[in-house]
Every structure is written in C-alpha cells, then in structure tokens.
Coordinates of C-alpha atoms in Angstrom, one line a residue:
T874 CA 128.6 114.8 108.4
T875 CA 126.7 116.9 110.9
L876 CA 125.9 113.8 113.0
L877 CA 129.6 112.7 113.0
E878 CA 130.5 116.3 114.1
A879 CA 128.0 116.1 116.9
L880 CA 129.5 112.8 118.0
A881 CA 133.0 114.1 117.8
D882 CA 132.4 117.4 119.5
P883 CA 129.1 117.3 121.5
D884 CA 129.5 120.6 123.2
K885 CA 129.8 122.5 119.9
H886 CA 127.7 120.6 117.4
T887 CA 124.8 118.8 119.3
S888 CA 122.3 121.5 118.4
D889 CA 123.2 121.3 114.7
G890 CA 122.9 117.6 114.7
L891 CA 119.5 117.7 116.3
R892 CA 118.3 120.3 113.8
A893 CA 119.6 118.2 110.9
L894 CA 117.6 115.2 112.2
L895 CA 114.4 117.3 112.7
Q896 CA 114.7 118.7 109.1
T897 CA 115.3 115.4 107.5
A898 CA 112.4 113.8 105.6
F899 CA 112.8 110.1 106.1
V900 CA 111.7 107.9 103.2
H901 CA 112.4 104.6 104.8
M902 CA 112.8 103.0 108.3
I903 CA 115.8 103.8 110.4
D904 CA 117.8 100.6 110.8
A905 CA 119.8 99.4 113.9
P906 CA 123.2 100.7 112.6
S907 CA 121.7 104.2 111.9
L908 CA 120.2 104.2 115.4
A909 CA 123.7 103.5 116.8
L910 CA 124.7 106.8 115.3
V911 CA 121.7 108.8 116.4
M912 CA 120.9 107.6 119.9
P913 CA 124.2 108.6 121.6
I914 CA 123.6 112.2 120.3
L915 CA 120.1 112.1 121.8
E916 CA 121.2 110.7 125.0
R917 CA 123.9 113.4 125.5
A918 CA 121.5 116.1 124.4
L919 CA 119.0 115.2 127.0
Q920 CA 121.6 115.6 129.7
Q921 CA 122.4 119.2 128.7
R922 CA 120.9 122.2 130.4
G923 CA 119.7 124.1 127.3
S924 CA 115.9 123.9 127.0
D925 CA 116.0 124.1 123.2
V926 CA 118.3 121.1 123.0
K927 CA 116.0 119.1 125.3
K928 CA 112.9 120.1 123.4
M929 CA 114.4 119.0 120.0
S930 CA 115.6 115.7 121.6
C931 CA 112.2 114.9 122.9
Q932 CA 110.6 115.7 119.5
I933 CA 113.0 113.4 117.8
M934 CA 112.4 110.7 120.4
A935 CA 108.6 110.9 120.0
S936 CA 108.9 110.6 116.2
M937 CA 111.4 107.7 116.4
Y938 CA 108.5 105.2 117.1
S939 CA 107.0 105.8 113.6
L940 CA 110.4 105.4 111.9
T941 CA 112.1 102.4 113.6
D942 CA 111.5 98.8 114.6
H943 CA 110.6 99.1 118.3
K944 CA 112.8 96.2 119.4
D945 CA 115.8 98.1 117.9
L946 CA 115.1 101.0 120.3
S947 CA 114.7 98.9 123.4
P948 CA 118.5 98.7 124.3
Y949 CA 118.6 102.5 124.4
L950 CA 115.6 103.1 126.7
P951 CA 117.5 102.9 130.1
A952 CA 120.0 105.5 128.8
V953 CA 117.4 108.1 127.5
M954 CA 114.7 107.7 130.2
P955 CA 116.4 109.8 132.9
G956 CA 116.8 112.7 130.4
I957 CA 113.1 112.5 129.3
K958 CA 112.1 112.5 133.0
G959 CA 114.3 115.6 133.5
A960 CA 112.7 117.4 130.6
L961 CA 109.3 116.6 132.0
I962 CA 110.0 118.8 135.0
D963 CA 111.7 121.6 133.0
P964 CA 110.7 125.2 133.9
L965 CA 109.6 125.9 130.3
P966 CA 106.0 124.6 129.5
E967 CA 106.8 123.8 125.9
V968 CA 109.6 121.5 126.9
R969 CA 107.3 119.7 129.4
T970 CA 104.7 119.3 126.7
V971 CA 107.1 117.6 124.1
A972 CA 108.6 115.5 126.9
A973 CA 105.1 114.3 127.9
K974 CA 104.4 113.4 124.3
A975 CA 107.7 111.5 124.0
L976 CA 106.7 109.5 127.1
G977 CA 103.3 108.7 125.6
A978 CA 104.9 107.6 122.3
M979 CA 107.4 105.4 124.2
V980 CA 104.7 103.7 126.2
K981 CA 102.5 103.2 123.2
G982 CA 105.4 101.8 121.2
H983 CA 106.8 99.4 123.8
G984 CA 103.7 98.6 126.0
E985 CA 103.3 99.5 129.7
E986 CA 105.1 96.3 130.8
S987 CA 108.4 97.9 129.7
F988 CA 107.7 100.9 132.0
D989 CA 106.3 99.3 135.1
Q990 CA 108.0 101.9 137.4
L991 CA 106.9 104.9 135.3
V992 CA 103.3 105.5 136.5
P993 CA 104.4 105.1 140.2
W994 CA 107.1 107.7 139.6
L995 CA 104.7 110.1 137.9
L996 CA 102.2 109.7 140.8
Q997 CA 105.0 110.4 143.3
V998 CA 106.1 113.6 141.4
L999 CA 102.4 114.6 141.1
V1000 CA 102.2 115.4 144.8
T1001 CA 105.5 117.2 145.3
E1002 CA 105.7 120.8 146.6
N1003 CA 107.1 122.2 143.4
S1004 CA 104.2 123.4 141.1
V1005 CA 106.3 123.0 137.9
D1006 CA 107.1 119.4 138.8
R1007 CA 103.3 118.7 139.5
S1008 CA 102.4 120.2 136.2
G1009 CA 104.9 118.1 134.3
A1010 CA 103.9 114.9 136.0
A1011 CA 100.2 115.7 135.3
Q1012 CA 101.0 116.2 131.6
G1013 CA 103.2 113.1 131.5
L1014 CA 100.6 110.9 133.2
S1015 CA 97.9 112.2 130.9
E1016 CA 99.9 111.2 127.8
V1017 CA 100.9 107.8 129.3
L1018 CA 97.2 107.0 130.2
A1019 CA 96.2 108.0 126.7
A1020 CA 98.8 105.6 125.3
Q1021 CA 97.5 102.8 127.6
G1022 CA 93.9 103.4 126.6
M1023 CA 90.4 103.9 128.2
K1024 CA 90.5 100.8 130.3
K1025 CA 93.4 102.1 132.3
L1026 CA 91.8 105.5 132.8
E1027 CA 88.5 103.9 133.9
E1028 CA 90.5 101.9 136.5
M1029 CA 92.4 104.9 137.9
M1030 CA 89.7 107.7 137.6
P1031 CA 87.9 106.9 140.9
D1032 CA 91.3 107.4 142.8
F1033 CA 92.0 110.7 141.0
V1034 CA 88.6 112.1 141.9
S1035 CA 88.9 110.9 145.5
F1036 CA 92.4 112.4 146.0
A1037 CA 91.4 115.7 144.3
Q1038 CA 89.0 116.5 147.1
R1039 CA 90.5 114.9 150.2
M1040 CA 90.9 117.7 152.8
D1041 CA 93.0 115.4 155.0
Q1042 CA 95.7 115.6 152.4
S1043 CA 98.0 118.5 151.8
S1044 CA 97.0 121.2 149.3
C1045 CA 99.8 120.1 147.0
N1046 CA 98.2 116.7 146.8
R1047 CA 94.8 118.1 145.8
D1048 CA 96.4 120.5 143.3
G1049 CA 98.4 117.7 141.6
F1050 CA 95.3 115.5 141.0
L1051 CA 93.2 118.6 139.9
M1052 CA 95.9 119.3 137.3
L1053 CA 95.1 116.0 135.7
F1054 CA 91.7 117.4 134.9
V1055 CA 93.4 120.2 133.0
Y1056 CA 95.4 117.8 130.7
L1057 CA 93.3 114.6 130.5
P1058 CA 90.6 116.3 128.3
V1059 CA 93.4 117.3 125.8
T1060 CA 94.9 113.8 125.5
F1061 CA 91.6 111.9 125.4
G1062 CA 89.4 114.4 123.5
D1063 CA 85.8 113.3 123.1
A1064 CA 86.6 110.0 124.8
F1065 CA 86.8 111.9 128.1
M1066 CA 83.2 113.1 127.9
P1067 CA 81.8 110.2 130.1
F1068 CA 84.0 111.5 133.0
I1069 CA 82.9 115.1 132.9
A1070 CA 80.1 114.6 135.4
T1071 CA 82.6 112.8 137.7
V1072 CA 85.2 115.5 137.7
I1073 CA 82.9 118.6 138.1
P1074 CA 82.3 118.1 141.8
P1075 CA 86.0 118.1 142.8
I1076 CA 86.6 121.0 140.5
L1077 CA 83.8 123.1 142.1
K1078 CA 85.1 122.0 145.6
G1079 CA 88.6 123.1 144.6
L1080 CA 87.2 126.5 143.6
A1081 CA 86.6 127.2 147.3
D1082 CA 89.8 125.8 148.6
E1083 CA 91.8 127.7 151.1
S1084 CA 95.0 127.6 148.9
E1085 CA 95.1 130.1 146.1
F1086 CA 97.1 127.8 143.7
V1087 CA 94.4 125.0 144.2
R1088 CA 91.7 127.5 143.3
E1089 CA 93.6 128.6 140.2
T1090 CA 94.1 125.0 139.0
S1091 CA 90.4 124.3 139.5
L1092 CA 89.4 127.3 137.5
R1093 CA 91.8 126.2 134.7
A1094 CA 90.3 122.7 134.7
G1095 CA 86.8 124.2 134.5
Q1096 CA 87.8 126.5 131.7
R1097 CA 89.4 123.6 129.8
I1098 CA 86.2 121.5 130.0
I1099 CA 84.1 124.5 128.9
S1100 CA 86.5 125.3 126.0
M1101 CA 86.5 121.7 124.8
Y1102 CA 83.0 120.5 125.5
A1103 CA 80.9 123.7 125.7
D1104 CA 78.2 122.5 123.2
T1105 CA 78.0 118.9 124.5
A1106 CA 78.5 119.3 128.2
I1107 CA 75.8 121.9 128.9
A1108 CA 73.3 119.4 130.3
I1109 CA 76.0 118.1 132.8
F1110 CA 78.0 121.3 133.6
L1111 CA 75.3 124.0 133.6
P1112 CA 73.2 122.7 136.5
E1113 CA 76.3 122.5 138.7
L1114 CA 77.3 126.1 137.8
E1115 CA 73.7 127.3 138.5
R1116 CA 73.9 125.7 142.0
G1117 CA 77.3 127.3 142.4
L1118 CA 75.8 130.8 141.8
F1119 CA 73.8 130.4 145.1
N1120 CA 76.4 128.6 147.1
D1121 CA 77.0 130.0 150.7
H1122 CA 80.7 130.3 150.0
W1123 CA 81.5 133.5 148.0
R1124 CA 84.6 132.0 146.3
I1125 CA 82.4 129.3 144.7
R1126 CA 79.9 132.0 143.7
H1127 CA 82.7 134.0 142.1
S1128 CA 84.3 131.1 140.3
S1129 CA 80.9 129.7 139.1
M1130 CA 80.1 133.2 137.7
Q1131 CA 83.5 133.3 135.9
L1132 CA 83.0 129.8 134.4
L1133 CA 79.3 130.5 133.5
G1134 CA 80.6 133.7 131.7
D1135 CA 83.2 131.6 129.8
L1136 CA 80.4 129.1 128.8
L1137 CA 78.1 131.9 127.6
Y1138 CA 80.9 133.6 125.7
R1139 CA 81.6 130.3 124.0
L1140 CA 78.0 129.7 123.1
S1141 CA 77.4 133.2 121.8
G1142 CA 80.7 133.6 119.9
V1143 CA 82.0 136.7 121.8
T1144 CA 85.4 136.9 123.5
G1145 CA 84.4 138.3 126.9
K1146 CA 87.6 140.3 127.0
M1147 CA 86.0 143.6 126.2
S1148 CA 85.9 146.4 128.8
A1149 CA 82.7 146.6 130.8
E1150 CA 83.2 150.1 131.9
G1151 CA 80.5 152.8 131.6
D1152 CA 76.8 152.7 132.7
E1153 CA 75.9 149.5 134.5
D1154 CA 72.8 148.9 132.2
E1155 CA 74.6 149.6 129.0
G1156 CA 74.9 146.2 127.3
F1157 CA 77.4 145.1 124.7
G1158 CA 75.5 142.0 123.7
T1159 CA 74.1 141.6 120.2
E1160 CA 70.8 140.2 119.0
S1161 CA 72.7 137.3 117.2
S1162 CA 74.6 136.3 120.4
H1163 CA 71.3 136.5 122.4
K1164 CA 69.7 134.1 119.9
A1165 CA 72.7 131.8 120.0
I1166 CA 72.4 131.5 123.8
L1167 CA 68.6 130.9 123.5
R1168 CA 69.1 128.2 120.9
A1169 CA 71.7 126.4 123.0
L1170 CA 70.0 126.7 126.4
G1171 CA 66.2 126.9 125.7
V1172 CA 63.9 129.5 127.2
E1173 CA 63.6 128.1 130.7
R1174 CA 67.3 127.5 131.3
R1175 CA 68.3 130.8 129.7
N1176 CA 65.9 132.6 132.0
R1177 CA 67.3 130.8 135.1
V1178 CA 70.9 131.6 134.1
L1179 CA 70.3 135.3 133.4
A1180 CA 68.3 135.6 136.6
G1181 CA 71.2 134.1 138.6
I1182 CA 73.6 136.5 136.9
Y1183 CA 71.4 139.5 137.6
M1184 CA 71.1 138.6 141.2
G1185 CA 74.9 138.3 141.3
R1186 CA 75.1 142.0 140.5
S1187 CA 73.7 142.6 144.0
D1188 CA 75.9 140.1 145.8
V1189 CA 77.4 140.9 149.2
A1190 CA 81.0 140.1 147.9
L1191 CA 82.6 142.8 145.7
L1192 CA 84.4 140.3 143.4
V1193 CA 81.1 138.5 142.7
R1194 CA 79.3 141.8 141.9
Q1195 CA 82.1 142.8 139.5
A1196 CA 82.2 139.4 137.7
S1197 CA 78.4 139.3 137.4
L1198 CA 78.2 142.9 136.0
H1199 CA 80.9 142.1 133.4
V1200 CA 79.1 138.9 132.2
W1201 CA 75.7 140.6 132.1
K1202 CA 77.1 143.5 130.1
V1203 CA 78.9 141.3 127.6
V1204 CA 75.9 138.9 126.9
V1205 CA 72.8 141.2 127.4
S1206 CA 72.0 143.9 124.8
N1207 CA 69.0 145.5 126.4
T1208 CA 68.7 145.3 130.2
G1209 CA 65.1 146.5 130.5
R1210 CA 63.7 144.2 127.9
T1211 CA 65.7 141.2 129.2
L1212 CA 64.4 141.8 132.8
R1213 CA 60.8 141.8 131.6
D1214 CA 61.5 138.5 129.7
I1215 CA 63.0 136.8 132.8
L1216 CA 60.8 138.4 135.5
P1217 CA 58.7 135.4 136.5
T1218 CA 61.9 133.2 136.9
L1219 CA 63.8 136.0 138.6
F1220 CA 60.9 136.5 141.1
T1221 CA 60.7 132.7 141.9
L1222 CA 64.4 132.8 142.8
L1223 CA 64.1 136.0 144.7
L1224 CA 61.2 134.7 146.8
G1225 CA 63.2 131.6 147.7
C1226 CA 66.1 133.7 148.8
L1227 CA 64.0 136.2 150.8
A1228 CA 62.9 133.3 153.0
S1229 CA 66.3 131.7 153.2
T1230 CA 68.0 131.0 156.6
S1231 CA 71.2 132.5 155.1
Y1232 CA 71.6 136.2 155.9
D1233 CA 73.7 136.8 152.7
K1234 CA 71.0 135.3 150.5
R1235 CA 68.3 137.5 152.1
Q1236 CA 70.5 140.6 151.6
V1237 CA 71.1 139.7 147.9
A1238 CA 67.4 139.2 147.3
A1239 CA 66.4 142.5 149.0
R1240 CA 69.0 144.4 147.1
T1241 CA 68.0 142.8 143.8
L1242 CA 64.3 143.6 144.5
G1243 CA 65.1 147.2 145.2
D1244 CA 67.2 147.5 142.1
L1245 CA 64.4 145.9 140.0
V1246 CA 61.8 148.3 141.3
R1247 CA 64.2 151.3 140.7
K1248 CA 64.8 150.2 137.1
L1249 CA 61.3 149.2 136.0
G1250 CA 59.4 151.6 138.3
E1251 CA 55.6 151.4 138.4
R1252 CA 55.5 149.4 135.2
V1253 CA 56.7 146.4 137.2
L1254 CA 53.7 146.3 139.6
P1255 CA 51.1 144.8 137.2
E1256 CA 53.6 142.0 136.3
I1257 CA 54.8 141.4 139.9
I1258 CA 51.4 141.2 141.7
P1259 CA 50.2 138.0 139.7
I1260 CA 53.5 136.4 140.4
L1261 CA 53.2 137.1 144.1
E1262 CA 49.6 135.8 144.1
H1263 CA 50.7 132.6 142.4
G1264 CA 53.6 132.3 144.9
L1265 CA 51.1 132.2 147.8
D1266 CA 49.8 128.9 146.4
S1267 CA 53.2 127.4 146.0
E1268 CA 54.0 124.0 147.6
E1269 CA 57.4 125.3 148.7
S1270 CA 57.1 126.9 152.2
D1271 CA 60.2 129.1 151.5
E1272 CA 58.5 130.6 148.5
R1273 CA 55.2 131.3 150.5
Q1274 CA 57.2 132.9 153.3
G1275 CA 59.2 135.0 150.8
V1276 CA 55.9 136.3 149.3

C-alpha cells in the first residue's frame, strides 16, 4: 500500500515508501514485476532535493544487487544513473558515501563494460574547482576501482601518483588525486598495503604545498594510512617521517611531526588529545606506553625517533616547536631518564646538524645542545666526552666538523 501511495502521490509519500523498503526483510528475490513497482519510486526520489531521500534511495539501490537478477535491473540504469551521480556530489558527506557504495555495487553487479563512461566522468569531476565535488568523485572512483579489482588499480596507480605531485597542474588537480589516497585504503583494506610505499612521497610533498587545502588533504591521507596500517607500515612509513623531521621546509617538518605523533599514539594506545600545558618537562606518558613503543620500533629506531622529536622542541618555527613539545609530553614519562637513554643517538644527530650548510639546522642543533646542558648539567659531561671523541674518528666529514 505504501508503495502504491508513493507512486500515486510522490511529493507526499516518497519518503514513507523508501522507509518501508529499507525496513522490509526480503526472504526471496525481487522479480521483474516487483521491480517495475519499486524502480520508478527510486528514480523519482533521486531527483528530489532532500538529502535523506537521496541517501535512502542510494542505500536501496546498493542492496538491490543482492536481491535481484542483474539483467532485470539493466533497463532502469539509464534512468537512475543521473540521480546517483547527483547524490555523489551532495554537500552532505554521508550522502556521498552511500552514493559511492551504490556506484560500486552497480559496477560489480553489471561489470565495467556497462559503465564505460563512468570512470572518465569521475576523473573529470576529480579535478574540478569545487572541493565537495572532488571529494565525492574520489569516493566514487575508490568504490568503482574496488569493484573492478586489483588489476585495474595496478593499471591506474602510476597515473594517480604522478598527477598528485605535478606542480605544472593546478592545485585542484593535485588535491583531487591526493583525495584518492584518503579513500582507496578504506575500499581496498589490506590489499592496498603494496601501494603504501608508492603513495607516501606524493603525500609528503603535498604537506609542503603552497595551497592550504592540498596540505590538509595530504595530512588526512597520511593519518588514514597510519590509522589503518600503523602496525604493518612502520618499516615503510617511519623512515620517510624521520627524514621529514629534518627537511629544510618547515611545513614538512611540522606535518611529519604531527603524523609521527599520530603513529606513536596509535602504537602506545593513547589518544594524543590531552592538554600538554604546564611545565615543558612534565610528561604524561606511562611506562606501559613506553614499552609498547619500544616493542614496536626496537631500541635503535625508538632512540632516533625520540631524538628527532626532542630536537623539534628547539625548532626555528613556532608551530614545529609546539607540535614537538605536545608529542614529547604525551609519549614520554620521564624527560631526564629518556634523554640519558637516547643521548648517543641524539648527539650523533646534533653533530651532523651543527656542521650542516643549512642555517636553520645549525640553529636547531645549537639550541638543543644548550637545552641539553641546562637540563642535565655537569652530569652530562662524562657521557658527552666519549661520544665526542668517538665522533672525531667518524667517516662522515659533517660529524667530524660538528665535533
């Protein structure tokens, strides 16, 4: 009855008809005559302005493929496709999400040959000036590629990586392709892991982009990779972030510090959202979180990471200093003891920076050294002198010059 009312008076009863469909538990397949009743309602609902109506329509469309014979649905595709595309660029994120899933279900059900113009259209929208449209296209393309399988992703990935870092293109182009790296890990899950090493360079490059929205998208992509692959991607991601901490560009140092913080919070099981106000050496880290980081990274890498964070506290850029201090306070429980643990590694990094051709790096190293002596006082001398003596015999000329 509800469906008949929705057909008779679409303006008044379409929402009720859609809710009735969503709440129905189907115990058998939907046949062609039943589809003839349902599809006109869906088609009309997708043309309406209400976001809730579009969202319900896309949910029903996505579930249709598990309830019907696909060839019965084929005649209706040209009529519903414009509405699905419209929902994909809706201002509300949840509408875009269900529309993208509906597109993925349609491509998986009918095969890509039925939608030969869909991917070109998505790529075209991916580089438009509207950020909402770019986001919807990135989500839609991610779902469509997941439906087409790994082979299609392997084929298209080199182009995605190339366009994401091309400076001769507009910032909207770069942003659109970087958005793919936010959504592809979600649609492919663990299958995306072989591509992590490929997407990290464009993400890090995007973190220093002149456009703020490109930097924000790059940060989101980095955070998505960390949240999904923190335990498994350490060997790939961490070396890049370590290099980022000493980059000449302060924006890359800042973003690398933020991402490194996210990674350490994830490994240690803390939120990282706590306030880091108060004395700069008062740590909120716990012994258990310290052990979790040590277990995940090993002694050598743990020392390098913490040394990089400690040096960041003396950075010439205020935002980098603030981010470094926050990460240090959240993950370190006792500053004095931690400094003594990482002292040899910290000094090796300091000596390299003291002899650097970069004025900023020399400034950071000098400030860190002063801070270190102020905190540890005369106790640090017996530990520093052997490190300096050993540094004189180093094969690295920068380190010898630093000594």
